[in-house]
Coordinates of C-alpha atoms in Angstrom, one line a residue:
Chain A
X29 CA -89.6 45.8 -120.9
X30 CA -86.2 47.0 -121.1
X31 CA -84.8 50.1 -119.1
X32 CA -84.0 52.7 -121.0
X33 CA -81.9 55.9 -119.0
X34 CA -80.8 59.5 -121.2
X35 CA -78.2 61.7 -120.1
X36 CA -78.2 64.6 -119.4
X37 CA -81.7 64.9 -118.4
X38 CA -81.9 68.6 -119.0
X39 CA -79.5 71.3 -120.7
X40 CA -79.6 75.4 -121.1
X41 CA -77.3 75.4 -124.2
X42 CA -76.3 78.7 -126.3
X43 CA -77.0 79.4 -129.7
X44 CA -74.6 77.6 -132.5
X45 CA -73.2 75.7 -130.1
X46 CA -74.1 71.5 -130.2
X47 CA -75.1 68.9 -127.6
X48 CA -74.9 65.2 -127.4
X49 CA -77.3 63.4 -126.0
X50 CA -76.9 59.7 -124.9
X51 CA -79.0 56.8 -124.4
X52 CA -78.6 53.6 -122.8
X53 CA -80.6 50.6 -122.7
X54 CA -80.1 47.6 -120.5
X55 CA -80.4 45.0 -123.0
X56 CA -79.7 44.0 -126.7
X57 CA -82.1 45.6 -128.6
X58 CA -82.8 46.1 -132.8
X59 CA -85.0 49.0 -133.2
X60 CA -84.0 52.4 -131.6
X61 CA -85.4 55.6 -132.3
X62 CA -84.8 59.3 -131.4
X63 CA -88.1 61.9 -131.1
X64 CA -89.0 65.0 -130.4
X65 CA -91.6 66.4 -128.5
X66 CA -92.5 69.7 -128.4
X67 CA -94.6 71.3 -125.1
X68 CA -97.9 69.9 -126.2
X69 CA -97.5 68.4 -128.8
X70 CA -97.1 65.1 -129.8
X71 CA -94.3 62.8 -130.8
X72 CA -92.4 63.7 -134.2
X73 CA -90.0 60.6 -135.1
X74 CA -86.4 62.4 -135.8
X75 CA -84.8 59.1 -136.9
X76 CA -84.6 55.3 -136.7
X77 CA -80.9 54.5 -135.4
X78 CA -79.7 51.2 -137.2
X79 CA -76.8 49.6 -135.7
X80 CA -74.2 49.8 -137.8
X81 CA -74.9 51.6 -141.0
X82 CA -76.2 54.7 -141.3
X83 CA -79.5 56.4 -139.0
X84 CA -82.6 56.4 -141.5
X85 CA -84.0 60.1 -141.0
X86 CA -88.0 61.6 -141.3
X87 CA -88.4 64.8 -144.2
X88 CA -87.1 67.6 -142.2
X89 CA -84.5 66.4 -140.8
X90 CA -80.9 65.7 -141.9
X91 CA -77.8 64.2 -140.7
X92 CA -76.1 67.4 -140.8
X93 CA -78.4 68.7 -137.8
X94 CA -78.7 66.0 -136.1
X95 CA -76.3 63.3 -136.6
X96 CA -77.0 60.3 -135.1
X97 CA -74.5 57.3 -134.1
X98 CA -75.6 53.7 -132.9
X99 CA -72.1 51.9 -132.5
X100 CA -73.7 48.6 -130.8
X101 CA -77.1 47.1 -129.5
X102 CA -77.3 49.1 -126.6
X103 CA -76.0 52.8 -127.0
X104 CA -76.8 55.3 -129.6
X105 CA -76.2 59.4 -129.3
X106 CA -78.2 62.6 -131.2
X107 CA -76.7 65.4 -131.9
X108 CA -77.8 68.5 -131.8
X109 CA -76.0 70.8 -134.2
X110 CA -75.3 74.5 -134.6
X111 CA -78.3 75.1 -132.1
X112 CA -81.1 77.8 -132.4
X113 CA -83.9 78.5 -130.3
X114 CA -86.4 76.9 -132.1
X115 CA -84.4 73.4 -131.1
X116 CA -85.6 73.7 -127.7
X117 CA -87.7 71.1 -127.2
X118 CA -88.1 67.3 -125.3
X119 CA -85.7 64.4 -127.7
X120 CA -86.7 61.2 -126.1
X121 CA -85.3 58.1 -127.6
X122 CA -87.2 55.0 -127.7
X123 CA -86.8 50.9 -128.2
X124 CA -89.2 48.8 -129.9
X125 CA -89.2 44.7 -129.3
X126 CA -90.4 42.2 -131.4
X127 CA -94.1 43.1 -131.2
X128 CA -93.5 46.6 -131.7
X129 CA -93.9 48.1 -128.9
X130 CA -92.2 50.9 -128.2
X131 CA -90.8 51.8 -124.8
X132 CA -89.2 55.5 -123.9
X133 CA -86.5 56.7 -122.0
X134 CA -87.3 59.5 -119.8
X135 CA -86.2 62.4 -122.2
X136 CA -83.8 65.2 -122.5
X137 CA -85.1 69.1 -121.9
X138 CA -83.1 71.5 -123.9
X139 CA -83.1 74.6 -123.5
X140 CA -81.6 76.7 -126.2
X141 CA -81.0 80.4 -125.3
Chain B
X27 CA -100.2 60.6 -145.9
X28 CA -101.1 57.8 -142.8
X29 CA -102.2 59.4 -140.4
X30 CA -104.2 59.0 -136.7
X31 CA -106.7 60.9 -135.5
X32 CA -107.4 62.1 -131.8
X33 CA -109.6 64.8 -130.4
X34 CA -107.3 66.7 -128.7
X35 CA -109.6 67.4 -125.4
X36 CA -109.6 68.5 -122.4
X37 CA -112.1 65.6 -122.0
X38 CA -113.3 65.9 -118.2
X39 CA -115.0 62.9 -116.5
X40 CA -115.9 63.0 -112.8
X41 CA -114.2 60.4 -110.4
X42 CA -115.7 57.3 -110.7
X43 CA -117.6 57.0 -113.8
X44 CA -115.8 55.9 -117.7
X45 CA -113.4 57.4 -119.4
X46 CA -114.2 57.0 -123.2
X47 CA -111.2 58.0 -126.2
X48 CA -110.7 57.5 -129.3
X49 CA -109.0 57.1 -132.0
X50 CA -109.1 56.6 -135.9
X51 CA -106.7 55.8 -138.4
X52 CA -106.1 55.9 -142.0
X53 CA -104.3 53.0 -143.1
X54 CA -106.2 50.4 -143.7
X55 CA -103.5 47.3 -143.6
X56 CA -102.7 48.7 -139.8
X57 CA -102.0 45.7 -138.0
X58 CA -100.9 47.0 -134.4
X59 CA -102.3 49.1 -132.2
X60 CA -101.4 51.3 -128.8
X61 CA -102.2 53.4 -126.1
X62 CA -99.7 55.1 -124.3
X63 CA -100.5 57.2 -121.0
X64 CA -98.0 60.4 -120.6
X65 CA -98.0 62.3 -117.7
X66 CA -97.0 66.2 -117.8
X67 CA -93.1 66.5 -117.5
X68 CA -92.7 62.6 -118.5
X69 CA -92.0 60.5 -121.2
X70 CA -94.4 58.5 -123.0
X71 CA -95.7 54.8 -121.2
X72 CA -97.3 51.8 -123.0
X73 CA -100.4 51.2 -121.1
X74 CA -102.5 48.6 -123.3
X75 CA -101.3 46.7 -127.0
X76 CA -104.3 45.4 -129.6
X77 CA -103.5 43.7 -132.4
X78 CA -106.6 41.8 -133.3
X79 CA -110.9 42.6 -133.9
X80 CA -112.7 42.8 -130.3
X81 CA -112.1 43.7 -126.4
X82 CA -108.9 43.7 -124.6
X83 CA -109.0 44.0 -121.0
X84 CA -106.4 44.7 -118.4
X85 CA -107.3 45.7 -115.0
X86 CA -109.3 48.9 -115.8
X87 CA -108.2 49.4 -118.9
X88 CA -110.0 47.9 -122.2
X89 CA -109.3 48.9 -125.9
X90 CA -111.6 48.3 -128.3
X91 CA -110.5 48.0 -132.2
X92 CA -112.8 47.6 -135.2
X93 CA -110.5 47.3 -138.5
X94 CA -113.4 47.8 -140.6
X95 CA -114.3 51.1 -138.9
X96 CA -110.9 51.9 -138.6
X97 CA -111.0 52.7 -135.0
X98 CA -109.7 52.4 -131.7
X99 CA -110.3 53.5 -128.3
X100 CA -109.4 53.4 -124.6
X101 CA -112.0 52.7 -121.5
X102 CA -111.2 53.5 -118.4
X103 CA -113.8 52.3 -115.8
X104 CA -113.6 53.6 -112.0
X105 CA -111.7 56.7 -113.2
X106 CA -109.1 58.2 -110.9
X107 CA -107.7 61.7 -110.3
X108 CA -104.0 59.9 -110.9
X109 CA -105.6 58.9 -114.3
X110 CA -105.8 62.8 -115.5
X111 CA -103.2 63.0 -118.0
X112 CA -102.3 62.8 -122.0
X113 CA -103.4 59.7 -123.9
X114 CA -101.5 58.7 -127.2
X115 CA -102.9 56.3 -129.8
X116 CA -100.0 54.9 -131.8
X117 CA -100.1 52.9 -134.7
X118 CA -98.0 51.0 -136.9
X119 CA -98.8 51.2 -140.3
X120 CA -98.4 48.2 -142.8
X121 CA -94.8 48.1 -144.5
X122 CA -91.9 49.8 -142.1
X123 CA -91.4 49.6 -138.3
X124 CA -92.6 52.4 -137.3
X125 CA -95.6 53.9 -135.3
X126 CA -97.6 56.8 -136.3
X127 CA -98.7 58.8 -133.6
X128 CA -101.9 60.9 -132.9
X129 CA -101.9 64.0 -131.3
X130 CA -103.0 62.9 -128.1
X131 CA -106.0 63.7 -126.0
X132 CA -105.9 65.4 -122.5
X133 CA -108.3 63.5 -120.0
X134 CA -108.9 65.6 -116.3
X135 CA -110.4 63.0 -114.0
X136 CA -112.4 65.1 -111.5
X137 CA -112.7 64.6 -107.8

C-alpha cells in the first residue's frame, strides 16, 4: 500500500484566517480524496481531487471554502478558508488503488480558536 | 440516499472470546466491501477487503458478506485488549468510486 504523510500534523489557527494542508504520497496514484472527521464521528468525504481538472466536491461543501488543488499524481493541498470554529475538526486525505481500497494518511488536527 | 448501517456500541467482549459486528447496507448493486480498524487519535486502517458471497479469513480476522441480506460483518476470534478500538464498514456503492461509510462501532476488549 502506498505511504501516504500530511503536513502539518496539527494547527491552532484564528478565526478568518486560512490554512493549507498538504499531502504526499509515495507513488503515482489516480484516486485521492480529502475527509473530515469530526471527534467521534465518522468519515464525511469533502472532495475527490482529480488530477488536473477541477476537485469534484460532496453537497455542503464548495470550492470557495475549501479549495482543493491536485497539480500531479502524487501531491494535492485543501484549503481551509476564512476559518470559524466549527472548522475544527480531523481532514485526512486518502488514496484509493485499483480495487478500491482506500488507504489514509495520518490526518491534520485543527484547531480553530 | 445509500447508506450503511453500524450499531454504534460500546460493544464489550471479554479477552479471549469473539468479537461479532456488523454491518448493513442499502445499495443493493454494492460490489465491494471493507473494514477498517481506527484507533483513538489515528487515522483510519484497512484491516480486511470482501468482494464476493462467503468467508474471508485472515489471521484472526474473518468477514462474512451475504448480498442477498445485504450484510456484512467482522469476527474477531481470540480477542485482545490492543483490539479495543473503532471499527468502520465501508462500502462502495455501484456507479462512482467512492466508499460510503458507516458510523463506526466502538469494540472495548476486556482483560
Amino acid at each position: 500500500s502506498a505511504v501516504i504523510s500530511q503536513k502539518p500534523s496539527r494547527d491552532i489557527c484564528q478565526r478568518g484566517t486560512s490554512l493549507t494542508i498538504q499531502c504526499q504520497v509515495d507513488s503515482q496514484v489516480t484516486m485521492m480524496f480529502w475527509y473530515r472527521q469530526q471527534p467521534g464521528q465518522s468519515l464525511t468525504l469533502i472532495a475527490t481531487a482529480n488530477q488536473g481538472s477541477e476537485a469534484t466536491y460532496e453537497s455542503g461543501f464548495v470550492i470557495d471554502k475549501f479549495p482543493i488543488s491536485r497539480p500531479n499524481l502524487t501531491f494535492s493541498t485543501l484549503t481551509v478558508s476564512n476559518m470559524s470554529p466549527e472548522d475544527s475538526s480531523i481532514y485526512l486525505c486518502s488514496v484509493a488503488d485499483s480495487s478500491y481500497e482506500q488507504y489514509f494518511g495520518p490526518g491534520t488536527r485543527l484547531t480553530v480558536t | 440516499q445509500k447508506e450503511v448501517e453500524q450499531n454504534s456500541g460500546p460493544l464489550s467482549v471479554p479477552e479471549g472470546a469473539i468479537a461479532s459486528l456488523n454491518c448493513t447496507y442499502s445499495d443493493r448493486g454494492s460490489q465491494s466491501f471493507f473494514w477498517y480498524r481506527q484507533y483513538s487519535g489515528k487515522s483510519p486502517e484497512l484491516i480486511m477487503s470482501i468482494y464476493s458471497n462467503g468467508d474471508k479469513e485472515d489471521g484472526r480476522f474473518t468477514a462474512q458478506l451475504n448480498k442477498a441480506s445485504q450484510y456484512v460483518s467482522l469476527l474477531i476470534r481470540d480477542s485482545q485488549p490492543s483490539d479495543s478500538a473503532t471499527y468502520l464498514c465501508a462500502v462502495k456503492g455501484s456507479g462512482n468510486y467512492q466508499l460510503i461509510w458507516g458510523a463506526g462501532t466502538k469494540l472495548i476488549i476486556k482483560p
